[in-house]
Structures are given as C-alpha cells and as structure tokens.
Short mmCIF file of N, CA, C and O and ligand atoms in Angstrom, two decimals:
data_model
loop_
_atom_site.label_atom_id
_atom_site.label_comp_id
_atom_site.label_asym_id
_atom_site.label_seq_id
_atom_site.Cartn_x
_atom_site.Cartn_y
_atom_site.Cartn_z
N UNK L 1 80.96 6.75 15.88
CA UNK L 1 80.63 7.96 15.81
C UNK L 1 79.36 7.78 17.14
O UNK L 1 78.60 6.66 17.13
N UNK L 2 79.67 8.59 18.62
CA UNK L 2 78.84 8.21 19.42
C UNK L 2 77.49 8.41 19.31
O UNK L 2 76.85 9.14 18.48
N UNK L 3 76.43 7.82 19.82
CA UNK L 3 74.60 8.30 20.05
C UNK L 3 74.69 9.31 21.06
O UNK L 3 75.21 8.86 22.15
N UNK L 4 74.02 10.36 20.90
CA UNK L 4 73.38 10.86 21.93
C UNK L 4 71.98 10.95 22.10
O UNK L 4 71.14 11.01 20.82
N UNK L 5 71.56 10.92 23.52
CA UNK L 5 69.72 10.85 23.52
C UNK L 5 69.85 12.20 24.05
O UNK L 5 70.34 12.89 25.00
N UNK L 6 68.39 12.61 23.39
CA UNK L 6 68.16 14.31 23.70
C UNK L 6 66.52 14.64 23.51
O UNK L 6 65.85 13.60 23.16
N UNK L 7 66.05 15.17 24.64
CA UNK L 7 64.74 15.44 24.93
C UNK L 7 64.72 16.80 24.10
O UNK L 7 65.50 18.16 25.00
N UNK L 8 63.09 17.32 23.30
CA UNK L 8 63.69 18.74 22.87
C UNK L 8 63.09 19.25 23.22
O UNK L 8 62.52 19.06 24.73
N UNK L 9 62.52 20.54 23.50
CA UNK L 9 62.05 21.49 24.01
C UNK L 9 60.69 21.26 24.10
O UNK L 9 59.67 21.14 24.80
N UNK L 10 60.04 20.65 23.02
CA UNK L 10 58.30 20.21 23.31
C UNK L 10 58.04 18.85 23.82
O UNK L 10 57.15 18.35 23.85
N UNK L 11 59.42 18.23 24.48
CA UNK L 11 59.41 17.18 25.40
C UNK L 11 59.18 16.08 24.58
O UNK L 11 59.28 14.84 25.12
N UNK L 12 59.54 16.05 22.85
CA UNK L 12 59.84 14.27 22.42
C UNK L 12 61.10 14.13 22.58
O UNK L 12 62.28 14.67 22.92
N UNK L 13 61.56 12.76 22.81
CA UNK L 13 63.08 12.34 22.61
C UNK L 13 63.16 11.94 21.42
O UNK L 13 62.38 10.94 20.61
N UNK L 14 64.80 12.09 21.26
CA UNK L 14 65.55 11.76 20.13
C UNK L 14 66.96 11.24 20.45
O UNK L 14 67.15 11.45 21.27
N UNK L 15 67.76 10.84 19.28
CA UNK L 15 68.40 10.24 19.19
C UNK L 15 69.30 10.65 18.02
O UNK L 15 68.95 9.67 16.95
N UNK L 16 70.52 11.21 18.01
CA UNK L 16 71.45 11.16 16.87
C UNK L 16 72.58 10.66 17.11
O UNK L 16 73.15 10.77 17.77
N UNK L 17 73.58 10.15 15.95
CA UNK L 17 74.53 9.73 15.79
C UNK L 17 75.04 11.35 15.67
O UNK L 17 75.19 12.16 14.44
N UNK L 18 76.55 11.45 16.19
CA UNK L 18 77.18 12.42 16.23
C UNK L 18 78.65 12.11 15.97
O UNK L 18 79.09 11.14 15.94
N UNK L 19 79.38 13.28 15.25
CA UNK L 19 80.81 13.09 14.55
C UNK L 19 81.74 13.42 16.40
O UNK L 19 81.42 14.65 16.68
N UNK L 20 82.50 12.56 16.70
CA UNK L 20 83.92 12.69 17.53
C UNK L 20 84.10 14.21 16.92
O UNK L 20 84.38 14.20 15.79
N UNK L 21 84.75 15.40 17.94
CA UNK L 21 85.46 15.98 17.57
C UNK L 21 84.74 17.70 17.28
O UNK L 21 85.09 18.89 17.38
N UNK L 22 82.90 17.40 17.00
CA UNK L 22 82.47 18.80 17.08
C UNK L 22 81.77 18.89 18.00
O UNK L 22 81.64 17.87 19.22
N UNK L 23 81.23 20.58 18.54
CA UNK L 23 80.67 20.39 19.69
C UNK L 23 79.26 20.51 19.58
O UNK L 23 78.40 19.53 18.54
N UNK L 24 79.12 19.95 20.89
CA UNK L 24 77.40 19.74 21.21
C UNK L 24 76.48 20.66 20.37
O UNK L 24 75.48 20.05 19.83
N UNK L 25 76.85 21.52 20.29
CA UNK L 25 75.90 22.85 19.81
C UNK L 25 75.92 22.56 18.55
O UNK L 25 74.87 22.61 18.15
N UNK L 26 77.42 22.61 18.28
CA UNK L 26 77.16 22.02 16.25
C UNK L 26 76.18 20.80 15.78
O UNK L 26 75.42 20.42 15.38
N UNK L 27 76.23 19.76 16.80
CA UNK L 27 75.81 18.52 16.43
C UNK L 27 74.23 18.74 16.72
O UNK L 27 73.25 18.21 15.97
N UNK L 28 73.71 19.90 17.59
CA UNK L 28 72.23 19.56 17.69
C UNK L 28 71.71 21.18 16.99
O UNK L 28 70.63 20.73 16.23
N UNK L 29 72.54 22.04 16.32
CA UNK L 29 72.05 22.93 15.30
C UNK L 29 71.94 21.70 14.10
O UNK L 29 70.83 22.20 13.11
N UNK L 30 73.14 21.04 13.53
CA UNK L 30 73.22 20.41 12.32
C UNK L 30 71.94 19.48 12.77
O UNK L 30 71.57 19.29 11.35
N UNK L 31 71.06 19.12 13.42
CA UNK L 31 70.19 17.96 13.31
C UNK L 31 68.83 18.98 13.67
O UNK L 31 67.86 18.27 13.64
N UNK L 32 68.72 20.17 13.75
CA UNK L 32 67.54 21.18 13.52
C UNK L 32 66.93 20.68 14.81
O UNK L 32 65.49 20.66 14.81
N UNK L 33 67.42 20.47 16.08
CA UNK L 33 66.94 20.78 17.48
C UNK L 33 66.77 21.75 17.85
O UNK L 33 66.84 22.03 19.08
N UNK L 34 65.94 22.90 17.23
CA UNK L 34 65.97 24.21 17.72
C UNK L 34 66.89 24.87 18.87
O UNK L 34 66.56 25.22 19.47
N UNK L 35 68.26 25.13 18.62
CA UNK L 35 69.19 25.37 18.81
C UNK L 35 69.47 26.10 18.26
O UNK L 35 70.20 26.30 17.54
N UNK L 36 69.60 27.76 18.60
CA UNK L 36 69.62 29.27 17.93
C UNK L 36 71.05 29.26 18.00
O UNK L 36 71.87 29.94 16.27
N UNK L 37 72.13 29.71 18.89
CA UNK L 37 73.56 29.30 18.57
C UNK L 37 73.99 30.69 18.32
O UNK L 37 74.29 30.67 17.61
N UNK L 38 73.18 32.07 18.69
CA UNK L 38 72.55 33.11 18.50
C UNK L 38 74.60 33.80 18.21
O UNK L 38 75.00 34.32 17.39
N UNK L 39 75.40 32.99 19.65
CA UNK L 39 76.93 33.55 19.26
C UNK L 39 77.76 32.75 18.67
O UNK L 39 78.89 33.37 18.45
N UNK L 40 77.15 31.77 18.16
CA UNK L 40 78.10 31.10 16.97
C UNK L 40 79.48 30.16 18.30
O UNK L 40 80.34 29.61 17.68
N UNK L 41 79.17 30.11 19.53
CA UNK L 41 79.91 29.05 20.45
C UNK L 41 80.66 30.07 21.20
O UNK L 41 81.81 29.65 21.40
N UNK L 42 80.69 31.04 21.17
CA UNK L 42 81.32 31.99 21.73
C UNK L 42 81.28 31.91 23.35
O UNK L 42 81.60 32.68 24.27
N UNK L 43 80.12 31.48 23.92
CA UNK L 43 79.88 31.23 25.30
C UNK L 43 79.32 32.70 25.28
O UNK L 43 79.58 33.09 26.87
N UNK L 44 78.44 33.21 24.76
CA UNK L 44 78.21 34.80 25.10
C UNK L 44 76.57 34.78 25.21
O UNK L 44 76.22 36.06 25.54
N UNK L 45 76.03 33.83 25.04
CA UNK L 45 74.61 34.09 24.56
C UNK L 45 73.51 33.54 25.30
O UNK L 45 72.24 33.43 25.54
N UNK L 46 74.20 32.06 25.60
CA UNK L 46 73.36 30.94 26.47
C UNK L 46 72.08 29.98 25.47
O UNK L 46 71.24 29.43 26.47
N UNK L 47 71.95 30.45 24.02
CA UNK L 47 71.06 29.62 23.45
C UNK L 47 71.35 28.08 23.30
O UNK L 47 70.01 27.92 22.80
N UNK L 48 72.36 27.75 23.54
CA UNK L 48 72.52 26.69 23.35
C UNK L 48 72.70 25.65 24.85
O UNK L 48 73.19 24.36 24.68
N UNK L 49 72.08 26.22 26.13
CA UNK L 49 72.04 25.76 26.99
C UNK L 49 71.15 24.39 27.35
O UNK L 49 70.41 24.20 26.70
N UNK L 50 71.56 23.42 27.95
CA UNK L 50 71.72 21.87 28.15
C UNK L 50 71.36 21.82 29.40
O UNK L 50 72.17 22.36 30.13
N UNK L 51 70.58 20.56 30.04
CA UNK L 51 70.37 20.10 31.02
C UNK L 51 71.11 18.71 30.98
O UNK L 51 70.19 17.88 30.09
N UNK L 52 72.45 18.46 31.31
CA UNK L 52 72.70 17.31 31.48
C UNK L 52 72.29 16.15 32.33
O UNK L 52 72.00 16.52 33.35
N UNK L 53 72.00 15.30 31.97
CA UNK L 53 71.73 13.72 32.77
C UNK L 53 72.62 14.16 33.89
O UNK L 53 73.92 13.84 33.59
N UNK L 54 72.07 13.61 35.27
CA UNK L 54 73.29 13.43 36.12
C UNK L 54 74.02 12.62 36.03
O UNK L 54 75.60 12.94 36.97
N UNK L 55 73.91 11.48 35.75
CA UNK L 55 75.06 10.36 35.46
C UNK L 55 76.09 10.71 34.50
O UNK L 55 77.07 10.10 34.84
N UNK L 56 75.79 11.39 33.97
CA UNK L 56 76.53 12.36 32.94
C UNK L 56 77.41 13.32 33.17
O UNK L 56 78.41 13.54 32.52
N UNK L 57 76.94 14.60 34.18
CA UNK L 57 77.29 15.41 34.32
C UNK L 57 78.41 15.39 34.39
O UNK L 57 79.39 15.67 33.80
N UNK L 58 79.43 14.72 35.69
CA UNK L 58 80.69 14.88 36.02
C UNK L 58 81.52 14.13 35.08
O UNK L 58 82.57 14.48 35.27
N UNK L 59 81.13 13.05 34.21
CA UNK L 59 81.78 12.68 33.21
C UNK L 59 82.11 13.52 31.97
O UNK L 59 83.48 13.44 31.02
N UNK L 60 81.81 14.60 31.81
CA UNK L 60 82.18 15.65 30.97
C UNK L 60 82.82 16.75 31.34
O UNK L 60 83.71 17.37 30.70
N UNK L 61 83.64 16.69 32.72
CA UNK L 61 84.51 17.54 33.26
C UNK L 61 83.94 18.72 33.45
O UNK L 61 82.94 19.14 33.25
N UNK L 62 84.19 19.83 34.60
CA UNK L 62 84.09 20.98 35.07
C UNK L 62 84.09 22.03 34.04
O UNK L 62 84.50 21.54 33.00
N UNK L 63 82.93 22.77 34.41
CA UNK L 63 82.43 24.38 33.25
C UNK L 63 84.20 25.27 33.39
O UNK L 63 84.69 25.08 34.57
N UNK L 64 84.30 25.49 32.64
CA UNK L 64 85.34 26.66 32.50
C UNK L 64 84.77 27.89 32.99
O UNK L 64 83.63 28.05 33.04
N UNK L 65 85.60 28.45 33.15
CA UNK L 65 85.27 29.94 33.80
C UNK L 65 84.10 31.12 33.11
O UNK L 65 82.92 31.43 33.49
N UNK L 66 84.20 30.97 31.74
CA UNK L 66 83.49 31.91 31.22
C UNK L 66 82.34 31.29 30.73
O UNK L 66 81.07 31.63 30.96
N UNK L 67 82.11 29.72 30.73
CA UNK L 67 81.09 29.37 30.53
C UNK L 67 80.00 28.96 32.24
O UNK L 67 78.88 29.68 32.00
N UNK L 68 80.81 29.02 33.14
CA UNK L 68 80.26 29.43 34.20
C UNK L 68 79.83 30.38 34.34
O UNK L 68 78.53 31.00 35.21
N UNK L 69 80.71 31.70 34.20
CA UNK L 69 79.78 33.36 34.57
C UNK L 69 78.52 33.51 33.68
O UNK L 69 77.43 33.85 34.10
N UNK L 70 78.26 32.94 32.10
CA UNK L 70 77.30 32.74 31.63
C UNK L 70 76.65 32.25 32.37
O UNK L 70 75.07 33.07 32.04
N UNK L 71 76.64 30.89 32.71
CA UNK L 71 75.21 30.48 32.88
C UNK L 71 74.70 31.10 34.53
O UNK L 71 73.92 31.41 34.37
N UNK L 72 75.80 31.94 35.31
CA UNK L 72 74.80 32.24 36.11
C UNK L 72 74.32 33.85 35.88
O UNK L 72 73.42 34.10 36.75
N UNK L 73 74.23 33.92 34.90
CA UNK L 73 73.03 34.84 34.46
C UNK L 73 71.97 34.48 33.93
O UNK L 73 71.19 35.38 33.16
N UNK L 74 71.83 33.07 33.34
CA UNK L 74 70.63 33.19 33.42
C UNK L 74 69.48 32.53 34.38
O UNK L 74 70.13 32.07 35.43
N UNK L 75 68.51 32.43 34.13
CA UNK L 75 67.64 32.51 35.08
C UNK L 75 67.11 31.13 35.17
O UNK L 75 67.00 30.52 36.20
N UNK L 76 67.00 30.10 34.05
CA UNK L 76 66.49 28.68 34.47
C UNK L 76 67.61 27.70 34.22
O UNK L 76 67.53 26.30 33.47
N UNK L 77 68.76 28.00 34.74
CA UNK L 77 69.70 26.82 35.02
C UNK L 77 69.22 25.81 36.62
O UNK L 77 68.68 26.17 37.31
N UNK L 78 70.16 24.93 36.34
CA UNK L 78 70.51 24.05 37.31
C UNK L 78 71.87 23.63 37.92
O UNK L 78 72.67 23.94 37.06
N UNK L 79 71.62 22.63 38.79
CA UNK L 79 73.73 22.30 39.19
C UNK L 79 74.10 21.64 37.92
O UNK L 79 74.95 20.86 37.55
N UNK L 80 73.11 20.78 36.79
CA UNK L 80 73.46 20.36 35.71
C UNK L 80 73.58 21.06 34.37
O UNK L 80 73.69 20.35 32.96
N UNK L 81 73.34 22.11 34.58
CA UNK L 81 73.61 23.33 33.08
C UNK L 81 74.71 23.26 32.65
O UNK L 81 75.46 23.17 33.31
N UNK L 82 74.96 23.09 31.00
CA UNK L 82 76.51 23.30 30.49
C UNK L 82 75.63 24.20 28.95
O UNK L 82 74.49 24.32 28.95
N UNK L 83 76.57 24.27 28.72
CA UNK L 83 76.48 25.20 27.32
C UNK L 83 76.79 24.12 26.26
O UNK L 83 77.97 23.98 26.53
N UNK L 84 76.05 24.02 25.34
CA UNK L 84 76.80 23.04 24.12
C UNK L 84 77.44 23.20 23.63
O UNK L 84 78.45 22.72 23.35
N UNK L 85 78.15 24.43 23.50
CA UNK L 85 79.13 25.20 23.01
C UNK L 85 80.63 24.70 23.42
O UNK L 85 81.28 24.80 22.44
N UNK L 86 80.41 24.40 24.35
CA UNK L 86 81.54 24.12 25.35
C UNK L 86 82.02 22.97 25.46
O UNK L 86 82.88 22.96 26.52
N UNK L 87 81.61 21.98 24.87
CA UNK L 87 81.46 20.51 25.11
C UNK L 87 82.13 20.08 23.67
O UNK L 87 81.00 20.13 23.03
N UNK L 88 82.78 19.26 23.84
CA UNK L 88 83.39 18.66 22.56
C UNK L 88 83.12 17.34 22.58
O UNK L 88 83.68 16.65 23.61
N UNK L 89 82.32 16.71 21.90
CA UNK L 89 81.85 15.52 21.62
C UNK L 89 82.92 14.92 21.10
O UNK L 89 84.09 14.55 20.51
N UNK L 90 82.96 13.75 21.82
CA UNK L 90 84.09 12.32 21.50
C UNK L 90 83.55 11.22 21.59
O UNK L 90 82.46 10.65 21.98
N UNK L 91 84.31 10.25 21.06
CA UNK L 91 83.26 8.71 20.91
C UNK L 91 83.38 8.78 22.56
O UNK L 91 82.49 7.40 22.90
N UNK L 92 83.84 8.62 23.73
CA UNK L 92 83.46 8.17 24.94
C UNK L 92 82.16 8.73 25.21
O UNK L 92 81.63 8.14 26.43
N UNK L 93 81.66 9.80 24.37
CA UNK L 93 80.70 10.34 24.71
C UNK L 93 79.41 9.91 24.49
O UNK L 93 78.36 10.01 24.35
N UNK L 94 79.65 8.10 23.94
CA UNK L 94 78.06 7.35 23.41
C UNK L 94 77.83 7.54 24.68
O UNK L 94 78.19 6.79 25.35
N UNK L 95 76.07 7.47 24.11
CA UNK L 95 75.13 7.52 25.64
C UNK L 95 74.80 8.79 26.52
O UNK L 95 73.94 9.18 26.91
N UNK L 96 75.46 9.70 25.95
CA UNK L 96 75.17 10.96 26.55
C UNK L 96 73.96 11.44 26.42
O UNK L 96 73.32 11.61 25.38
N UNK L 97 73.21 11.73 27.45
CA UNK L 97 71.80 11.89 27.31
C UNK L 97 71.67 13.38 28.28
O UNK L 97 72.15 14.17 29.26
N UNK L 98 70.59 14.20 27.16
CA UNK L 98 70.51 15.68 28.13
C UNK L 98 69.11 16.06 27.37
O UNK L 98 68.74 15.60 26.98
N UNK L 99 68.69 17.42 28.49
CA UNK L 99 67.64 17.97 28.01
C UNK L 99 67.73 19.40 27.22
O UNK L 99 68.31 19.98 27.62
N UNK L 100 67.19 19.93 26.52
CA UNK L 100 67.53 21.24 25.47
C UNK L 100 66.40 22.13 26.77
O UNK L 100 65.33 21.82 26.65
N UNK L 101 67.44 23.16 27.09
CA UNK L 101 66.99 24.14 27.86
C UNK L 101 65.88 25.12 27.38
O UNK L 101 65.69 25.12 26.11
N UNK L 102 64.62 25.39 27.97
CA UNK L 102 64.03 26.26 27.72
C UNK L 102 64.46 27.54 27.67
O UNK L 102 65.43 28.17 27.92
N UNK L 103 63.77 28.00 26.48
CA UNK L 103 64.60 29.48 25.69
C UNK L 103 63.69 30.88 27.16
O UNK L 103 62.93 30.58 27.48
N UNK L 104 64.64 31.66 27.24
CA UNK L 104 64.52 32.57 28.36
C UNK L 104 63.60 33.41 27.81
O UNK L 104 64.15 34.05 26.48
S1 FES H 201 76.37 29.33 20.98
FE1 FES H 201 76.02 31.20 22.13
S2 FES H 201 76.55 30.30 24.24
FE2 FES H 201 77.01 28.70 23.34
#
C-alpha cells in the first residue's frame, strides 16, 4: 500500500496510504482533501489538477492527449501539472509527492 505526500490548498502537509489500482483523484477525494472531481474522472473539468513534485513528474510517464488538452485550457498550470484522474496509483508510487492546485 503506497503512501503519498500531499500539500493541500491551505498549505498544510499530509500523508495518506492509498490502494494501488485507484486513481490519484479517487484517493484524494476518499480522504476529503477538497478535490471536487466534478466530471468524475473524464478529464474534462480540471478540478483534480495537481502539481507533481519535479523529481516524481518524469516517473509518472507522459500525459495522454486528452489530459494535455484540458491542462492547456487551465490558467494555473506549470510543467509539473497533471490531472489526478489520469494517474493510476501503483506500489511503485510509494513516496509520490504533490500539491493540490488552486481552484481557478
Ligand atoms: S476529475 Fe475532472 S478532470 Fe479529473
């Protein structure tokens, strides 16, 4: 069961143990970390936007086209932006570190 480290929107740090096989978005919503996930994981709302720690970004693999298009339409993205709903957590993600993006 991997543990991921999160900086929330209010700036506090927390760590949660997650189940492999669920999406990052699902893990964040299950732990009430203020991720709305309006579209339910369809990569169409942007409310699961997170900033991945730079040393983890490459390890997650590239963004898919749909995810990249959605991120292009958001204002507060950076080079480490990802949609939590498009990342399936695995045991190899133990230690993943991220910041939940501000709501636009
Ligand atoms: S939950 Fe809507 S884009 Fe991820």
